[in-house]
Short mmCIF file of C-alpha atoms in Angstrom, two decimals:
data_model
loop_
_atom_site.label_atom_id
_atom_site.label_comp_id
_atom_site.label_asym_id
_atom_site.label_seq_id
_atom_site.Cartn_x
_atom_site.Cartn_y
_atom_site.Cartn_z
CA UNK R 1 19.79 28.25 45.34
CA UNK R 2 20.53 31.18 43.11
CA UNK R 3 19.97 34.78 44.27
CA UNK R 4 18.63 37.52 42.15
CA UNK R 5 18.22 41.28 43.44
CA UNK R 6 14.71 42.90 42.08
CA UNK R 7 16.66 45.68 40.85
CA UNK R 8 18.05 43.31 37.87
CA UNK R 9 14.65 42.86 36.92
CA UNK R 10 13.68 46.47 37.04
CA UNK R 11 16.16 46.98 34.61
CA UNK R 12 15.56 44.05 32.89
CA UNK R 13 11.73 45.20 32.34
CA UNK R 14 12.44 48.89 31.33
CA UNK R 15 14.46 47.74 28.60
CA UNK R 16 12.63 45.40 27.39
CA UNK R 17 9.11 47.92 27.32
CA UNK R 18 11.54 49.96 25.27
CA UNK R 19 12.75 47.36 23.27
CA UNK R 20 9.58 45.72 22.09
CA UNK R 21 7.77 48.72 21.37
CA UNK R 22 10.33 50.42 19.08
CA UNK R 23 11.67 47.06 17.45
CA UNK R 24 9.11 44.68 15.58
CA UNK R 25 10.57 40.97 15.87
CA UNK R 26 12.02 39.42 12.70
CA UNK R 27 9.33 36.82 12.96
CA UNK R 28 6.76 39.42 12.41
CA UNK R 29 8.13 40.94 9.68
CA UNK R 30 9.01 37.82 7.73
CA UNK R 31 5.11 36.74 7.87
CA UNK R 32 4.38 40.43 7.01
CA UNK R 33 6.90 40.10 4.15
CA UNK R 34 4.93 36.94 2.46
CA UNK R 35 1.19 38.29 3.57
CA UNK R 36 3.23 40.84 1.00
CA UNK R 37 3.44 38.34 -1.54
CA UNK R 38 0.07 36.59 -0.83
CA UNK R 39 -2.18 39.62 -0.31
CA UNK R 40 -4.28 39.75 -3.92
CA UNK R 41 -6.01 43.36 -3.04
CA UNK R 42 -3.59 45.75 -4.84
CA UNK R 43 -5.21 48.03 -1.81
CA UNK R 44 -4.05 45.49 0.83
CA UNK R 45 -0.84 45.26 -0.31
CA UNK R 46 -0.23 49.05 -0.29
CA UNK R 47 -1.77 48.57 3.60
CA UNK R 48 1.03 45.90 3.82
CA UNK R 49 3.79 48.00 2.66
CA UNK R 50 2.96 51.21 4.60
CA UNK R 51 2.95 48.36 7.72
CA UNK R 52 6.13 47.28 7.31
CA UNK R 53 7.71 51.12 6.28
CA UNK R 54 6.14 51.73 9.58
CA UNK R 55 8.24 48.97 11.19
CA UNK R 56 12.05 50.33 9.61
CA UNK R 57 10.92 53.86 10.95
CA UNK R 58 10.60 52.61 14.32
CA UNK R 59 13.61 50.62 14.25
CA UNK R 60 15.80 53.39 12.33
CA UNK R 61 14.49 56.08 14.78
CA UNK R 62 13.87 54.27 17.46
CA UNK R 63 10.34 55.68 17.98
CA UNK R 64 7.52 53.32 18.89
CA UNK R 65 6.06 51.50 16.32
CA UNK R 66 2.28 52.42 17.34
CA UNK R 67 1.09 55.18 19.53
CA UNK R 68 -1.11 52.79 21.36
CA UNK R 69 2.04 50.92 23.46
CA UNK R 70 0.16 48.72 25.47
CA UNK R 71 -1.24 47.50 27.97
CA UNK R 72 1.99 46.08 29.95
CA UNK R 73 1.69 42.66 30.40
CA UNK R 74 4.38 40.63 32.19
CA UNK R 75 4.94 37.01 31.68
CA UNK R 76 7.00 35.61 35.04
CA UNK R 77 8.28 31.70 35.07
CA UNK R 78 10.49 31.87 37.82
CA UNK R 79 12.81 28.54 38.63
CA UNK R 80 12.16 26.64 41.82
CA UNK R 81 16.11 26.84 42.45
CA UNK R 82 15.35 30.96 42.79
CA UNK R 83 16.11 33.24 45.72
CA UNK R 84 13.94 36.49 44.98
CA UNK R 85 15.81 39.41 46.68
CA UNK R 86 15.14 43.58 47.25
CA UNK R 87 11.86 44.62 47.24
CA UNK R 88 8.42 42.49 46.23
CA UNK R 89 8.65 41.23 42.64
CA UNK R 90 5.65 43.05 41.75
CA UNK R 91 6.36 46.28 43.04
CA UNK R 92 10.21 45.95 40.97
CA UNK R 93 8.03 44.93 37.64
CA UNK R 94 5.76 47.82 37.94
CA UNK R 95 9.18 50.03 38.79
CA UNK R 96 10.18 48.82 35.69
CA UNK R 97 7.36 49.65 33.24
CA UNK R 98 7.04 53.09 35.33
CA UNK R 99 10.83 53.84 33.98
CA UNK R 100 10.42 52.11 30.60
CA UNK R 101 7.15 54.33 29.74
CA UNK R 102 8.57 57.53 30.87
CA UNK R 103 12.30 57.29 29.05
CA UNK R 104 11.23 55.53 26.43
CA UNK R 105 8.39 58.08 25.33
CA UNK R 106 5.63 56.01 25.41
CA UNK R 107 1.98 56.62 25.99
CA UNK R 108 0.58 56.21 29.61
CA UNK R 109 -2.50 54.43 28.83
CA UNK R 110 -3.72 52.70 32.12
CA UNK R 111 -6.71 54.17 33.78
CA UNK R 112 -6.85 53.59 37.70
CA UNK R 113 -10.56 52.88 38.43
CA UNK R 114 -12.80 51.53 35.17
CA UNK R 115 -15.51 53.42 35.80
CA UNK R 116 -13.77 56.94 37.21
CA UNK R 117 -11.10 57.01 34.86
CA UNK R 118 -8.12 58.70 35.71
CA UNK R 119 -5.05 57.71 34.02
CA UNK R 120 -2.25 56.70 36.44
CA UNK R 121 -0.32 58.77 34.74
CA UNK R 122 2.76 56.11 34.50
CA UNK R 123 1.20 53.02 32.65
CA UNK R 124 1.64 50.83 35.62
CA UNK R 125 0.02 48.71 37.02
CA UNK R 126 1.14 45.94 34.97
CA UNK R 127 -0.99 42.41 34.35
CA UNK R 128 1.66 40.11 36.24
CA UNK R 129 1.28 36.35 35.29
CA UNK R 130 3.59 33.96 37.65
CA UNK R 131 4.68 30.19 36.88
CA UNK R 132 7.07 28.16 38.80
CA UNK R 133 8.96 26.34 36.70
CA UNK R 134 11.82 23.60 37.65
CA UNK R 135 15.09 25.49 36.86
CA UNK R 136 17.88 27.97 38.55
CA UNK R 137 16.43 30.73 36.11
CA UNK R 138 14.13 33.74 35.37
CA UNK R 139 12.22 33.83 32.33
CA UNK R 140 10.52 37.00 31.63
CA UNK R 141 8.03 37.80 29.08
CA UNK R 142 6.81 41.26 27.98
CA UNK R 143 4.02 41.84 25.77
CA UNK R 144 2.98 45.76 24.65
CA UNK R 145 -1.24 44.98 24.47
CA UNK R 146 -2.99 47.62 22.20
CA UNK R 147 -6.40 48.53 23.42
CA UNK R 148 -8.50 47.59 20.11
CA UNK R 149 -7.79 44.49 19.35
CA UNK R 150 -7.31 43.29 23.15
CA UNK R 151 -11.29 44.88 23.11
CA UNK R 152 -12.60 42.28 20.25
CA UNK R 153 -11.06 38.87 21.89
CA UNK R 154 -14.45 36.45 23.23
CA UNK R 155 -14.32 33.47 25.24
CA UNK R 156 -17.06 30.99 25.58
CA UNK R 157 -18.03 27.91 27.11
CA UNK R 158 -19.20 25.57 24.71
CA UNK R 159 -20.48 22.49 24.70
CA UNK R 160 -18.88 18.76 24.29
CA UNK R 161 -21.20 18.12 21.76
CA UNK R 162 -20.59 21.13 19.58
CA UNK R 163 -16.95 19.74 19.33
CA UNK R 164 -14.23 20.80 16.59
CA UNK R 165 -16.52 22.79 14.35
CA UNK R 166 -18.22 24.45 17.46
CA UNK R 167 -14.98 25.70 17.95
CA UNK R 168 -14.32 26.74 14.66
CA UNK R 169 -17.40 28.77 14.38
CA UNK R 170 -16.92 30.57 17.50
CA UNK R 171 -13.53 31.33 16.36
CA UNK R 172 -14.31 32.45 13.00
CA UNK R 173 -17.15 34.50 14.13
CA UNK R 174 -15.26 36.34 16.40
CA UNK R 175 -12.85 37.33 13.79
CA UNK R 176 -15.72 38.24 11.25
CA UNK R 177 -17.32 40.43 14.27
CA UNK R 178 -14.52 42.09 15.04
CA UNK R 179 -13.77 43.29 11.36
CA UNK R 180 -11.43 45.97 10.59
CA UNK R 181 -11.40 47.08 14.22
CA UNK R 182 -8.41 45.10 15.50
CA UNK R 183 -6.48 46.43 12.90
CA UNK R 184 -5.98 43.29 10.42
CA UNK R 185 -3.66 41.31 9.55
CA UNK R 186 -3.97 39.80 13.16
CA UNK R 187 -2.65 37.26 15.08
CA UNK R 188 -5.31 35.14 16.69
CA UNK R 189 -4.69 33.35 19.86
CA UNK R 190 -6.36 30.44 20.61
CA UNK R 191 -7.15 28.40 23.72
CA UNK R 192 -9.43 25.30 24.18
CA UNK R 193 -9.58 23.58 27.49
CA UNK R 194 -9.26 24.03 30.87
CA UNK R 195 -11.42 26.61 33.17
CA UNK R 196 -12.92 29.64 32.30
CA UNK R 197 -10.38 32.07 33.48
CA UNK R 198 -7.24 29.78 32.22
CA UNK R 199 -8.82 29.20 28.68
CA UNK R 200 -8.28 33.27 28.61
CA UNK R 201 -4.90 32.66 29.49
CA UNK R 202 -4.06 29.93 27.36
CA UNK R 203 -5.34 32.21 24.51
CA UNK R 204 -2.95 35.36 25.32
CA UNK R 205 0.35 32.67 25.56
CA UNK R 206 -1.15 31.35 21.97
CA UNK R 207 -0.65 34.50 20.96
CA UNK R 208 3.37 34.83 22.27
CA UNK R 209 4.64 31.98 20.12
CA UNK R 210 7.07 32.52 17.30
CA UNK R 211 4.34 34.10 14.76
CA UNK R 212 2.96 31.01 12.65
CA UNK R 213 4.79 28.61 14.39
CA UNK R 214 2.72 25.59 14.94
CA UNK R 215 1.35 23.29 17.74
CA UNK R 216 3.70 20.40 17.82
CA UNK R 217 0.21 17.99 18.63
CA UNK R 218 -1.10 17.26 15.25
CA UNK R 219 -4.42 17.36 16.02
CA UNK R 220 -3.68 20.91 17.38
CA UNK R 221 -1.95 22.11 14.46
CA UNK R 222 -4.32 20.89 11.82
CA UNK R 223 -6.94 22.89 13.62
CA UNK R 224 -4.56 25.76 13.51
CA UNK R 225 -4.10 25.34 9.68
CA UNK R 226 -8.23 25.11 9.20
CA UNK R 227 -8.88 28.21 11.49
CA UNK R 228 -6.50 29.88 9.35
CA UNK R 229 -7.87 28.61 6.33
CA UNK R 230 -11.64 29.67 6.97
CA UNK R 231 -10.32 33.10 8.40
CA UNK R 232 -8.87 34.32 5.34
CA UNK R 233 -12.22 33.12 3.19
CA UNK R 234 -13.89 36.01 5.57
CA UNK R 235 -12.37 38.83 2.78
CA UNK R 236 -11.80 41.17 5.49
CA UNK R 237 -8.00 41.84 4.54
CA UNK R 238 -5.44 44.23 5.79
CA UNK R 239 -7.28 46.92 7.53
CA UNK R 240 -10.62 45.62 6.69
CA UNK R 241 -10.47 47.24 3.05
CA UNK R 242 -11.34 43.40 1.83
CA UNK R 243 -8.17 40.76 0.95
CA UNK R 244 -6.75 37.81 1.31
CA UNK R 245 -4.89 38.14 4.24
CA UNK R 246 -7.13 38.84 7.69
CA UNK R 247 -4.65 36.66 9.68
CA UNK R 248 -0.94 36.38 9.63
CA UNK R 249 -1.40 33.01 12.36
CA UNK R 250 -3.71 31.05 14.13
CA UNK R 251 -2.04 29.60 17.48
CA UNK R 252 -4.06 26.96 19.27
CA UNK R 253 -3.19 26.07 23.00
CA UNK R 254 -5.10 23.19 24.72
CA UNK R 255 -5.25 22.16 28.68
CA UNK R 256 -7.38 18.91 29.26
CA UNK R 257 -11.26 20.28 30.58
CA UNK R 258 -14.37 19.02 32.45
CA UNK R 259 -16.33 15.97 30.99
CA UNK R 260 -18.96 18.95 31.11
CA UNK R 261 -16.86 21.54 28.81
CA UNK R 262 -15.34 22.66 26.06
CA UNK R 263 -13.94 26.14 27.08
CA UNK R 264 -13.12 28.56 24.09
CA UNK R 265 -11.06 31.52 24.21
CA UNK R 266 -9.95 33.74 21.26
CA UNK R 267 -7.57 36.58 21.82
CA UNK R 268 -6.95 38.72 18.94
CA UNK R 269 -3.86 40.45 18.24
CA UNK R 270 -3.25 43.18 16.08
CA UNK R 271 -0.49 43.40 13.27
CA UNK R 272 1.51 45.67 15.66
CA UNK R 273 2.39 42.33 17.37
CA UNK R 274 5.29 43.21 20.22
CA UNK R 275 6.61 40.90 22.87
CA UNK R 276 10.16 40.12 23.96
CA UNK R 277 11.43 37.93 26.03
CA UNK R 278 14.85 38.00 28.35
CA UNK R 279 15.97 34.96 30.69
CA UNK R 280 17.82 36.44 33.87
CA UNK P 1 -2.44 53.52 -6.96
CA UNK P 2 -1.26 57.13 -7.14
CA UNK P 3 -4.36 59.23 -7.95
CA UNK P 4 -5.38 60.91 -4.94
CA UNK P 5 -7.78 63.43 -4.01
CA UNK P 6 -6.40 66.83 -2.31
CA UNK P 7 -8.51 68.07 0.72
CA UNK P 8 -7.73 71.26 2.04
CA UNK P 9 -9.63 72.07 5.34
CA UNK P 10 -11.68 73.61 6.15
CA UNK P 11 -14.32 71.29 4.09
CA UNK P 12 -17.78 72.28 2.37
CA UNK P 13 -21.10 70.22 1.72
CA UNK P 14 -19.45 69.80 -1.99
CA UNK P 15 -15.99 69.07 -0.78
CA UNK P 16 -17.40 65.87 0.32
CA UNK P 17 -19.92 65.34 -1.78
CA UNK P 18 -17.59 64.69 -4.66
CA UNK P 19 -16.16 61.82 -2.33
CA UNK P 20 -16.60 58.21 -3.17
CA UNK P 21 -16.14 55.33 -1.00
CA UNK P 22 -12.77 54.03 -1.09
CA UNK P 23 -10.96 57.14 -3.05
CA UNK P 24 -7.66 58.02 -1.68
CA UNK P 25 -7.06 61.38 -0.01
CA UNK P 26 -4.36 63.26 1.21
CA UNK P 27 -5.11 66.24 3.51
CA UNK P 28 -4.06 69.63 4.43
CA UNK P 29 -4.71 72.02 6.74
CA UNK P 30 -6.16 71.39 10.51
CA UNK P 31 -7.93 68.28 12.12
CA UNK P 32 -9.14 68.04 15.63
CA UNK P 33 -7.90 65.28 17.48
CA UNK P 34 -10.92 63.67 20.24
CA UNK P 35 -11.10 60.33 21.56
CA UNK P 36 -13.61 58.13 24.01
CA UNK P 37 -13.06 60.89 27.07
CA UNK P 38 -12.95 64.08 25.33
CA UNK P 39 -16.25 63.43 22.92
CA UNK P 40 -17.73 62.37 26.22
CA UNK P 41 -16.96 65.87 28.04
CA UNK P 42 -17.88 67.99 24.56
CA UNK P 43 -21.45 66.48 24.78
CA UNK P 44 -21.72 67.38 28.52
CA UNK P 45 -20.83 70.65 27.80
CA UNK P 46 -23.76 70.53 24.65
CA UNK P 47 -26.03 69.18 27.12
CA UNK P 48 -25.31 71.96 29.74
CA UNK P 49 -25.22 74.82 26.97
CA UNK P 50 -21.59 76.11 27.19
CA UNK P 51 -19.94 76.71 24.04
CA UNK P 52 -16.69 74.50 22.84
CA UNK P 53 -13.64 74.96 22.99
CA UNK P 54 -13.70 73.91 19.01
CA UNK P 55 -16.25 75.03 16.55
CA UNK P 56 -17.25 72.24 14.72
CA UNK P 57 -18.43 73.25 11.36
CA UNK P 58 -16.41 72.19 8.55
CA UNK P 59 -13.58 70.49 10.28
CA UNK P 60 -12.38 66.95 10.77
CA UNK P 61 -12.58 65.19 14.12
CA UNK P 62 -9.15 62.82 14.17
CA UNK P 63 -9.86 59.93 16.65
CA UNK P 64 -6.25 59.56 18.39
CA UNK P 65 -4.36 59.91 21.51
CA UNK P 66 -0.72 60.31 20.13
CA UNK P 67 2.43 59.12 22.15
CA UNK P 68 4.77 61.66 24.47
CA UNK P 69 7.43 63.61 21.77
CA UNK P 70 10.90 62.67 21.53
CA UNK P 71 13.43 65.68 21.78
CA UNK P 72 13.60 66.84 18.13
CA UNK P 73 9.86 65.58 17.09
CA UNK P 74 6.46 67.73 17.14
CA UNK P 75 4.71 65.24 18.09
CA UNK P 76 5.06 61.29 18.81
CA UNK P 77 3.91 58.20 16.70
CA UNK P 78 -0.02 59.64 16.25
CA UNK P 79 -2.14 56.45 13.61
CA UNK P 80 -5.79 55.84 14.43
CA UNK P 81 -8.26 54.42 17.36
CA UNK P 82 -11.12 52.34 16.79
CA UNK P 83 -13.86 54.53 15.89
CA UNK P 84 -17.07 52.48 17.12
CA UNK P 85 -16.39 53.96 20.51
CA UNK P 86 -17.20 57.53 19.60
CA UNK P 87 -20.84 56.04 17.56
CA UNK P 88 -22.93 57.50 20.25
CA UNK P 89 -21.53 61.01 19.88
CA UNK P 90 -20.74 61.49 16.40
CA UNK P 91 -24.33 62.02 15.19
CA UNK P 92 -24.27 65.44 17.59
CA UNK P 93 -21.46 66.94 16.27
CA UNK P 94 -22.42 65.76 12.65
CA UNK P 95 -25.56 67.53 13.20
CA UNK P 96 -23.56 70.94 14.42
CA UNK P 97 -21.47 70.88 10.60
CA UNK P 98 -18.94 68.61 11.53
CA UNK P 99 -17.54 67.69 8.15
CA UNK P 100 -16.01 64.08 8.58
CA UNK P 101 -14.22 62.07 11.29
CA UNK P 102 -10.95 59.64 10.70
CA UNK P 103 -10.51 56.59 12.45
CA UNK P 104 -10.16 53.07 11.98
CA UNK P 105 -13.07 50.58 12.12
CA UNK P 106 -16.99 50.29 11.41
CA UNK P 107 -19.36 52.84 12.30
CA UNK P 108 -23.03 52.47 13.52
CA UNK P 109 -26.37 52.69 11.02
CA UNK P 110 -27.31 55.85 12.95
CA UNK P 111 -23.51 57.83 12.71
CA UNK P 112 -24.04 56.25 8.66
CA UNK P 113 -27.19 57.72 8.63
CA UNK P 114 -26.34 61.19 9.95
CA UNK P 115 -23.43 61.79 7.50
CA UNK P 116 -26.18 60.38 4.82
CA UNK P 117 -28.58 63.12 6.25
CA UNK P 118 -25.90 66.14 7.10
CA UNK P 119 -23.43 65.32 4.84
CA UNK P 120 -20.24 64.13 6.68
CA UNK P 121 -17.51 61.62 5.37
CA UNK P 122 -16.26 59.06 7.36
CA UNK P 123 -12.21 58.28 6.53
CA UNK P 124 -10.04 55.20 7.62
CA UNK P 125 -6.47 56.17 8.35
CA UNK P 126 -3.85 53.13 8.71
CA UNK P 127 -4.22 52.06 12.16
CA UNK P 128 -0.62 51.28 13.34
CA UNK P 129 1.31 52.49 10.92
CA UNK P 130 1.45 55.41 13.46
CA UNK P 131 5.69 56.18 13.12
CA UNK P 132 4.69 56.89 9.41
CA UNK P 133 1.41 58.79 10.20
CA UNK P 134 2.89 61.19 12.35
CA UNK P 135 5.90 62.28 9.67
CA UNK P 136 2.67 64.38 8.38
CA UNK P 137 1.64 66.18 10.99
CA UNK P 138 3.97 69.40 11.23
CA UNK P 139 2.65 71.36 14.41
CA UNK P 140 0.93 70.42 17.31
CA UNK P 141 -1.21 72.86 19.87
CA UNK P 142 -2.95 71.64 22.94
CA UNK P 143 -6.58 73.26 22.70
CA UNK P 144 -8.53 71.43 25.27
CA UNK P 145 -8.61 69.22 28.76
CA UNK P 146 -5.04 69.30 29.20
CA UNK P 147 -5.60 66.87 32.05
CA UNK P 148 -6.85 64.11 30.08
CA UNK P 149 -3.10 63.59 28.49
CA UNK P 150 -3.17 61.48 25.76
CA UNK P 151 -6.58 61.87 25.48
CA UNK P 152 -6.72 66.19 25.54
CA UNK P 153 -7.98 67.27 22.33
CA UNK P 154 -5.19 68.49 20.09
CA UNK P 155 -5.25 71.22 16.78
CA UNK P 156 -2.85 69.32 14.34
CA UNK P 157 -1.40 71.19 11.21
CA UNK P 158 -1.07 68.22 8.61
CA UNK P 159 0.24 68.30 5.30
CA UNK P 160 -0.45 65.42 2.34
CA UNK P 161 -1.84 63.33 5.35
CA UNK P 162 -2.99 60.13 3.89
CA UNK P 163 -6.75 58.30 4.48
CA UNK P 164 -8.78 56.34 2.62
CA UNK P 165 -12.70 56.93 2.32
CA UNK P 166 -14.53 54.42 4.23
CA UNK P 167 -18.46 55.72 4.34
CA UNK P 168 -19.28 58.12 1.11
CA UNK P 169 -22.27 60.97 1.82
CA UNK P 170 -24.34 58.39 -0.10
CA UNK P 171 -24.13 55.78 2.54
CA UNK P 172 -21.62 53.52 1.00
CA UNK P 173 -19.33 51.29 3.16
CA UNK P 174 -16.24 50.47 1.60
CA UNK P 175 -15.46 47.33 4.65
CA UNK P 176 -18.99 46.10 3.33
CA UNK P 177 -17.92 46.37 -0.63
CA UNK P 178 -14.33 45.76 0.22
CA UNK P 179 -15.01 42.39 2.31
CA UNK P 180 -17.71 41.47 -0.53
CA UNK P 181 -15.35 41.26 -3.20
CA UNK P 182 -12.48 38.70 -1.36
CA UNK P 183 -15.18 36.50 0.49
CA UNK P 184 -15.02 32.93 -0.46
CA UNK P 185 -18.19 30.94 0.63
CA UNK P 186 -17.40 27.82 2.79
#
């Protein structure tokens, strides 16, 4: 077995708050770079280029990219082979954010109670997700989740019979709905299967793949490449000032469902697109 | 790309008037920053008679809740919030000679209708290009509900700060026009 002390991943997760909210990954700005290229709007592009100006202040200054830093949501796999030790995981992540919000200047944006509404004052409590995984290691997985766009995501239970173009539908209507709110060019996370609460999770890890990557089922991917296809007919573009480009990716994740379902979850993710990931 | 229209607050009926939907501004002067709670405790305080803290008339209602200040900055990264959140209180203040609000995002037929009726302009600001935003704003002053943090309403001093016209005075909608012109029918 293989010991590690919560106070590594305290440290771990301040940085990496810090990290992913100052510094957009490459990934990002590559796809940013050819939305760039793509974008036909002389409007959007402008949006595009102010975007990724944005981006090299942040990283040059080291200042957060947007003043909405998220909703701290932790990604956990922890190997079967791993000792835990210190204080309760979940108390160390939330030590973590508390430290990484506060030194790293970024906005406290957690309210305690949803109806009273007092901020915590800290950002914590995180959203902790746990897997077990069969190694000696500990993943962890950060993603900064902005208010607006986390606000326009929609999951559904749909029928068997309404099938593939159900699902496309559903999908494409949420991203038509949502409009310029989310702040375009998103990401949009996708998941199809399972239950109701784990298509919602599916959708969020959609959304932390290498932007554009794509599904390595077939299937999967070619209803990536369609989603992404019909999105971008929608005119929307950056910002919602009309364009080519309303998504940068579409990201599908599946889990096998109920002979009665056909769960549908789209989480929508906004340009200012920032998780990092650290293995302990 | 370069011609843009100069706004110098405060702003009269013509000032906006003159404004078309999807003209490029850059602005000078003072905004008003509010977000979801602090429109929320200015309409209490309508509804119970006491006066603002703000007066209204002619100004510019920024919807944002900027990050903490680094040593050596006035203020930290500061780009737009959604704007549909503050539909059911904009009409109010629109009505007391509010002159325009900036935000990102659609408004609602009756916060359209209002700056139709009043004569308000509604302007987009590039949400998350907030690093870049902020390099504009050159003093900051807490005014009101301190306690509310990111969400206390602020008196910025901008200079050349950049938005684009989303809803005209005539009740144009440039995400409507804009959207219009890139659709592709499936």
């Amino acid at each position: 077995m293989r010991q590690i002390n919560t106070e590594e991943i305290t440290d771990t997760i301040e940085k990496i708050c810090v990290d992913a909210n100052y510094n957009l990954g490459d990934d990002l700005v590559v796809s940013l770079q050819n939305a760039l290229n793509k974008e036909e709007s002389p409007l959007g592009k402008e949006v595009i280029a102010q975007i990724l100006e944005n981006a090299e202040i942040g990283k040059n200054e080291q200042v957060p990219v947007c003043q909405d830093t998220g909703f701290a949501v932790v990604f956990v796999e922890i190997g079967q082979e791993v000792i835990i030790e210190g204080q309760s995981l979940q108390e160390a992540i939330n030590e973590g954010v508390r430290r990484g919000y506060k030194n790293g200047y970024l906005r406290k944006s957690i309210v305690k109670s949803p109806l009273d509404r007092v901020n915590t004052g800290d950002n914590t409590p995180a959203v902790i997700h746990t897997d077990i995984v069969p190694d000696d290691k500990l993943k962890i997985t950060f993603i900064a989740k902005g208010g607006g766009c986390e606000n326009m995501s929609r999951t559904a239970m749909l029928t068997p019979a309404q099938g593939r173009n159900g699902v496309i539908d559903f999908v494409v209507n949420t991203v038509k709905d949502a409009g310029a709110n989310p702040c375009p060019p998103i990401i949009v996370g996708v998941g199809l299967g399972g239950t109701f609460e784990y298509v919602t999770l599916l959708s969020k890890k959609a959304i932390l793949r290498p932007v554009g990557s794509h599904n390595k089922d077939n299937n999967t991917a070619n209803l990536e490449a369609d989603l992404l296809e019909e999105i971008n007919k929608l005119g929307i573009g950056p910002q919602g000032f009309g364009g080519k480009i309303t998504a940068l990716a579409v990201h599908v994740e599946t889990y096998p469902c109920h002979i009665a379902s056909l769960p549908v979850a789209v989480n929508i993710e906004c340009h200012s697109h920032r998780p990092k990931s650290i293995v302990i | 790309m370069t011609e843009y229209i100069n706004l110098k607050t405060p702003l009269s009926d013509s000032d906006v008037e003159k404004l078309e939907t999807g003209d490029k501004v850059r602005i000078s002067g003072i905004l008003y920053t509010a977000r979801d709670a602090a429109h929320k405790r200015l309409v209490e305080m309508i509804e119970s008679g006491k006066d603002l803290p703000i007066d209204l008339k002619g100004q510019l209602l920024y919807y944002v809740g900027p990050a903490p200040a680094k040593p050596g900055y006035e203020i930290g990264p500061a780009g737009p919030t959604t704007s549909y959140r503050m539909d059911t209180y904009t009409p109010t203040f629109i009505k007391m000679g509010l002159k325009g609000t900036i935000g990102k995002g659609g408004r609602s037929e009756e916060v359209i209708e209002a700056m139709k009726e009043y004569k308000a302009v509604y302007l987009a600001a590039v949400g998350g290009a907030a690093a870049l935003i902020a390099k504009r704003i050159k003093k900051v002053r807490i005014i009101a509900f301190e306690d509310l943090g990111p969400e206390a309403i602020r008196e910025l001093e901008v200079e050349n700060f950049p938005a684009i016209v989303v809803n005209d005075t005539k009740g144009n909608d440039l995400y409507k026009t804009g959207s219009d012109k890139y659709k592709i029918p499936s």
